[in-house]
Amino acid sequence: MARIDCIMVSLKRKNSIKKSIIISNVNHISKSESEKANADSQLQSSINKKIARTRRQRGYNWEDTLVKRFNATHGWKAFRLGSPSVALPDILAVSTGENTIFTIEAKSGTGTTLPVPYDQIIRCLKWINTFELYKTRKMILAFKFLSKKRIGTGKYERRQLREFYKVWDESNSITDCVCTYDGKTYALINGKRQKLELENYQMPFKSKHLIY
């Protein structure tokens, strides 16, 4: 009996050790999967931040280019006003000699469309209507489609660089609007396209990438 008892105790110990090993392995696997999930999440977050920085940099470069073009044009002065969070247009351009003031929303990107939210149109219109002393007051949408087209995450193909300058007609209802790579515009209302034709505007400077 004593021998049997010893055998039973030994078996119980072995089973206990096996269970401990199994539990340890399961915990290790769960921990590894959790660590992998956290690593994937951190990687995606890092990628998203990088994409956001790239977009902001593109926007800044386009605004900076436009300001330099205006300031290189006789009789014009332009200023980059800051981020959308402070409810200012991207650019304010004035010509005392021409008695003209522009507020400009500048959009650039690698997609086939560039959207402008309705609230950005509102803020630009408020600004030009504040300066009533100027005879000509225009809100301009400046679109730049970069020479590479995004076809996937981190994947691009070459295309022609294009610029479009559209003047907002104040008789239009204020909505989100979109410009396509072909220079066509449409309103976006509740996710549906609506007709919106905006005229091309002749800017006081020249660009070899300008498309009519």
Tab-separated table of N, CA, C and O in Angstrom, residues 118-182:
chain	number	residue	atom	x	y	z
A	118	TYR	N	-16.905	72.972	-45.834
A	118	TYR	CA	-17.734	74.180	-45.930
A	118	TYR	C	-17.331	75.256	-44.928
A	118	TYR	O	-17.418	76.453	-45.208
A	119	ASP	N	-16.869	74.840	-43.726
A	119	ASP	CA	-16.522	75.829	-42.707
A	119	ASP	C	-15.302	76.654	-43.112
A	119	ASP	O	-15.163	77.820	-42.709
A	120	GLN	N	-14.416	76.076	-43.940
A	120	GLN	CA	-13.261	76.835	-44.418
A	120	GLN	C	-13.687	77.874	-45.447
A	120	GLN	O	-13.087	78.942	-45.552
A	121	ILE	N	-14.725	77.560	-46.208
A	121	ILE	CA	-15.274	78.534	-47.153
A	121	ILE	C	-15.921	79.684	-46.394
A	121	ILE	O	-15.729	80.861	-46.725
A	122	ILE	N	-16.658	79.358	-45.348
A	122	ILE	CA	-17.325	80.384	-44.536
A	122	ILE	C	-16.321	81.364	-43.953
A	122	ILE	O	-16.500	82.581	-44.016
A	123	ARG	N	-15.255	80.861	-43.368
A	123	ARG	CA	-14.286	81.744	-42.714
A	123	ARG	C	-13.599	82.650	-43.725
A	123	ARG	O	-13.305	83.818	-43.431
A	124	CYS	N	-13.340	82.138	-44.936
A	124	CYS	CA	-12.715	82.964	-45.973
A	124	CYS	C	-13.656	84.081	-46.427
A	124	CYS	O	-13.237	85.222	-46.629
A	125	LEU	N	-14.921	83.755	-46.592
A	125	LEU	CA	-15.904	84.764	-47.011
A	125	LEU	C	-16.081	85.842	-45.942
A	125	LEU	O	-16.223	87.027	-46.254
A	126	LYS	N	-16.054	85.447	-44.694
A	126	LYS	CA	-16.170	86.425	-43.605
A	126	LYS	C	-15.020	87.419	-43.647
A	126	LYS	O	-15.210	88.620	-43.425
A	127	TRP	N	-13.827	86.903	-43.947
A	127	TRP	CA	-12.661	87.784	-43.972
A	127	TRP	C	-12.711	88.779	-45.119
A	127	TRP	O	-12.453	89.962	-44.919
A	128	ILE	N	-13.054	88.329	-46.327
A	128	ILE	CA	-13.064	89.289	-47.437
A	128	ILE	C	-14.199	90.295	-47.281
A	128	ILE	O	-14.084	91.446	-47.718
A	129	ASN	N	-15.293	89.885	-46.649
A	129	ASN	CA	-16.406	90.813	-46.452
A	129	ASN	C	-16.142	91.797	-45.318
A	129	ASN	O	-16.864	92.784	-45.164
A	130	THR	N	-15.117	91.522	-44.531
A	130	THR	CA	-14.733	92.456	-43.463
A	130	THR	C	-14.012	93.673	-44.044
A	130	THR	O	-14.169	94.796	-43.551
A	131	PHE	N	-13.242	93.466	-45.119
A	131	PHE	CA	-12.448	94.545	-45.718
A	131	PHE	C	-13.238	95.212	-46.853
A	131	PHE	O	-12.951	95.035	-48.032
A	132	GLU	N	-14.232	95.977	-46.475
A	132	GLU	CA	-15.146	96.570	-47.450
A	132	GLU	C	-14.509	97.692	-48.272
A	132	GLU	O	-15.059	98.083	-49.306
A	133	LEU	N	-13.377	98.223	-47.831
A	133	LEU	CA	-12.739	99.319	-48.560
A	133	LEU	C	-12.152	98.854	-49.895
A	133	LEU	O	-11.952	99.673	-50.795
A	134	TYR	N	-11.881	97.551	-50.003
A	134	TYR	CA	-11.340	97.042	-51.263
A	134	TYR	C	-12.464	96.853	-52.277
A	134	TYR	O	-13.501	96.249	-51.975
A	135	LYS	N	-12.229	97.352	-53.476
A	135	LYS	CA	-13.241	97.251	-54.527
A	135	LYS	C	-13.445	95.815	-54.974
A	135	LYS	O	-14.581	95.368	-55.190
A	136	THR	N	-12.350	95.068	-55.131
A	136	THR	CA	-12.430	93.675	-55.566
A	136	THR	C	-12.071	92.763	-54.406
A	136	THR	O	-10.969	92.856	-53.848
A	137	ARG	N	-12.991	91.900	-54.045
A	137	ARG	CA	-12.775	90.975	-52.934
A	137	ARG	C	-13.133	89.565	-53.423
A	137	ARG	O	-14.278	89.318	-53.808
A	138	LYS	N	-12.160	88.679	-53.414
A	138	LYS	CA	-12.374	87.335	-53.941
A	138	LYS	C	-11.913	86.269	-52.949
A	138	LYS	O	-10.920	86.444	-52.250
A	139	MET	N	-12.668	85.182	-52.934
A	139	MET	CA	-12.216	83.989	-52.216
A	139	MET	C	-11.752	82.985	-53.263
A	139	MET	O	-12.512	82.599	-54.151
A	140	ILE	N	-10.485	82.584	-53.172
A	140	ILE	CA	-9.870	81.706	-54.167
A	140	ILE	C	-9.570	80.342	-53.551
A	140	ILE	O	-9.043	80.247	-52.439
A	141	LEU	N	-9.898	79.290	-54.295
A	141	LEU	CA	-9.510	77.934	-53.921
A	141	LEU	C	-8.334	77.529	-54.806
A	141	LEU	O	-8.473	77.485	-56.034
A	142	ALA	N	-7.198	77.284	-54.185
A	142	ALA	CA	-5.969	76.942	-54.936
A	142	ALA	C	-5.672	75.458	-54.752
A	142	ALA	O	-5.354	75.009	-53.648
A	143	PHE	N	-5.793	74.710	-55.832
A	143	PHE	CA	-5.594	73.262	-55.788
A	143	PHE	C	-4.295	72.861	-56.491
A	143	PHE	O	-4.001	73.345	-57.581
A	144	LYS	N	-3.559	71.966	-55.849
A	144	LYS	CA	-2.336	71.449	-56.442
A	144	LYS	C	-2.338	69.921	-56.348
A	144	LYS	O	-2.314	69.353	-55.259
A	145	PHE	N	-2.359	69.270	-57.520
A	145	PHE	CA	-2.265	67.815	-57.583
A	145	PHE	C	-0.817	67.459	-57.873
A	145	PHE	O	-0.290	67.782	-58.939
A	146	LEU	N	-0.181	66.830	-56.922
A	146	LEU	CA	1.250	66.548	-57.011
A	146	LEU	C	1.576	65.584	-58.136
A	146	LEU	O	0.703	64.876	-58.656
A	147	SER	N	2.852	65.534	-58.515
A	147	SER	CA	3.282	64.743	-59.673
A	147	SER	C	3.379	63.249	-59.386
A	147	SER	O	3.889	62.494	-60.196
A	148	LYS	N	2.906	62.841	-58.236
A	148	LYS	CA	2.819	61.408	-57.952
A	148	LYS	C	1.418	61.107	-57.435
A	148	LYS	O	0.870	61.848	-56.619
A	149	LYS	N	0.843	60.047	-57.939
A	149	LYS	CA	-0.506	59.635	-57.571
A	149	LYS	C	-0.430	58.464	-56.604
A	149	LYS	O	0.242	57.472	-56.858
A	150	ARG	N	-1.130	58.586	-55.479
A	150	ARG	CA	-1.136	57.502	-54.507
A	150	ARG	C	-1.999	56.357	-55.010
A	150	ARG	O	-3.170	56.530	-55.353
A	151	ILE	N	-1.446	55.150	-55.059
A	151	ILE	CA	-2.193	53.978	-55.506
A	151	ILE	C	-2.284	52.920	-54.401
A	151	ILE	O	-2.843	51.854	-54.603
A	152	GLY	N	-1.748	53.240	-53.253
A	152	GLY	CA	-1.786	52.333	-52.109
A	152	GLY	C	-0.930	52.896	-51.001
A	152	GLY	O	-0.291	53.939	-51.158
A	153	THR	N	-0.915	52.228	-49.860
A	153	THR	CA	-0.121	52.708	-48.732
A	153	THR	C	1.358	52.715	-49.094
A	153	THR	O	1.960	51.662	-49.314
A	154	GLY	N	1.925	53.905	-49.200
A	154	GLY	CA	3.339	54.034	-49.541
A	154	GLY	C	3.662	53.735	-50.994
A	154	GLY	O	4.832	53.639	-51.357
A	155	LYS	N	2.628	53.588	-51.847
A	155	LYS	CA	2.845	53.274	-53.253
A	155	LYS	C	2.320	54.403	-54.137
A	155	LYS	O	1.200	54.879	-53.929
A	156	TYR	N	3.123	54.812	-55.116
A	156	TYR	CA	2.763	55.935	-55.976
A	156	TYR	C	3.127	55.631	-57.427
A	156	TYR	O	3.953	54.760	-57.699
A	157	GLU	N	2.494	56.380	-58.329
A	157	GLU	CA	2.871	56.327	-59.732
A	157	GLU	C	2.975	57.756	-60.258
A	157	GLU	O	2.325	58.672	-59.743
A	158	ARG	N	3.774	57.949	-61.287
A	158	ARG	CA	4.018	59.282	-61.823
A	158	ARG	C	2.814	59.794	-62.609
A	158	ARG	O	2.078	59.023	-63.217
A	159	ARG	N	2.645	61.110	-62.568
A	159	ARG	CA	1.608	61.769	-63.350
A	159	ARG	C	1.997	63.237	-63.526
A	159	ARG	O	2.988	63.707	-62.947
A	160	GLN	N	1.211	63.963	-64.303
A	160	GLN	CA	1.475	65.383	-64.528
A	160	GLN	C	1.072	66.198	-63.298
A	160	GLN	O	0.008	65.989	-62.729
A	161	LEU	N	1.946	67.119	-62.899
A	161	LEU	CA	1.605	68.029	-61.810
A	161	LEU	C	0.616	69.066	-62.348
A	161	LEU	O	0.840	69.656	-63.407
A	162	ARG	N	-0.461	69.310	-61.604
A	162	ARG	CA	-1.481	70.238	-62.074
A	162	ARG	C	-1.896	71.216	-60.973
A	162	ARG	O	-1.964	70.852	-59.806
A	163	GLU	N	-2.178	72.456	-61.408
A	163	GLU	CA	-2.689	73.479	-60.505
A	163	GLU	C	-3.985	74.058	-61.072
A	163	GLU	O	-4.101	74.262	-62.277
A	164	PHE	N	-4.936	74.304	-60.167
A	164	PHE	CA	-6.193	74.940	-60.547
A	164	PHE	C	-6.509	76.040	-59.537
A	164	PHE	O	-6.299	75.862	-58.328
A	165	TYR	N	-7.005	77.146	-60.048
A	165	TYR	CA	-7.415	78.250	-59.180
A	165	TYR	C	-8.879	78.554	-59.482
A	165	TYR	O	-9.223	78.954	-60.593
A	166	LYS	N	-9.725	78.345	-58.496
A	166	LYS	CA	-11.155	78.521	-58.668
A	166	LYS	C	-11.646	79.665	-57.786
A	166	LYS	O	-11.236	79.783	-56.625
A	167	VAL	N	-12.514	80.494	-58.338
A	167	VAL	CA	-13.082	81.600	-57.562
A	167	VAL	C	-14.461	81.170	-57.067
A	167	VAL	O	-15.272	80.630	-57.833
A	168	TRP	N	-14.701	81.410	-55.791
A	168	TRP	CA	-15.988	81.029	-55.204
A	168	TRP	C	-17.037	82.082	-55.531
A	168	TRP	O	-16.828	83.275	-55.313
A	169	ASP	N	-18.172	81.629	-56.044
A	169	ASP	CA	-19.294	82.508	-56.361
A	169	ASP	C	-20.192	82.580	-55.125
A	169	ASP	O	-20.736	81.560	-54.675
A	170	GLU	N	-20.352	83.781	-54.572
A	170	GLU	CA	-21.110	83.928	-53.336
A	170	GLU	C	-22.598	83.650	-53.505
A	170	GLU	O	-23.334	83.570	-52.523
A	171	SER	N	-23.051	83.503	-54.748
A	171	SER	CA	-24.453	83.147	-54.962
A	171	SER	C	-24.682	81.652	-54.719
A	171	SER	O	-25.821	81.200	-54.602
A	172	ASN	N	-23.585	80.875	-54.634
A	172	ASN	CA	-23.712	79.440	-54.365
A	172	ASN	C	-24.059	79.194	-52.899
A	172	ASN	O	-23.629	79.935	-52.012
A	173	SER	N	-24.818	78.140	-52.671
A	173	SER	CA	-25.020	77.696	-51.294
A	173	SER	C	-23.693	77.160	-50.781
A	173	SER	O	-22.958	76.496	-51.514
A	174	ILE	N	-23.396	77.445	-49.535
A	174	ILE	CA	-22.108	77.019	-48.982
A	174	ILE	C	-22.185	75.546	-48.570
A	174	ILE	O	-22.989	75.161	-47.725
A	175	THR	N	-21.362	74.746	-49.212
A	175	THR	CA	-21.304	73.308	-48.931
A	175	THR	C	-19.850	72.854	-49.000
A	175	THR	O	-18.964	73.602	-49.413
A	176	ASP	N	-19.620	71.611	-48.588
A	176	ASP	CA	-18.321	71.002	-48.880
A	176	ASP	C	-18.181	70.951	-50.396
A	176	ASP	O	-19.152	70.674	-51.113
A	177	CYS	N	-16.989	71.236	-50.899
A	177	CYS	CA	-16.789	71.137	-52.343
A	177	CYS	C	-15.517	70.351	-52.632
A	177	CYS	O	-14.631	70.234	-51.773
A	178	VAL	N	-15.444	69.826	-53.840
A	178	VAL	CA	-14.345	68.942	-54.238
A	178	VAL	C	-13.862	69.325	-55.633
A	178	VAL	O	-14.669	69.647	-56.503
A	179	CYS	N	-12.549	69.302	-55.816
A	179	CYS	CA	-11.960	69.506	-57.138
A	179	CYS	C	-11.289	68.199	-57.560
A	179	CYS	O	-10.618	67.548	-56.751
A	180	THR	N	-11.487	67.825	-58.827
A	180	THR	CA	-10.893	66.592	-59.341
A	180	THR	C	-9.593	66.893	-60.078
A	180	THR	O	-9.299	68.046	-60.413
A	181	TYR	N	-8.858	65.847	-60.365
A	181	TYR	CA	-7.592	65.976	-61.091
A	181	TYR	C	-7.800	66.573	-62.483
A	181	TYR	O	-6.888	67.162	-63.056
A	182	ASP	N	-9.000	66.446	-63.024
A	182	ASP	CA	-9.327	67.017	-64.326
A	182	ASP	C	-9.782	68.470	-64.239
A	182	ASP	O	-10.099	69.085	-65.262
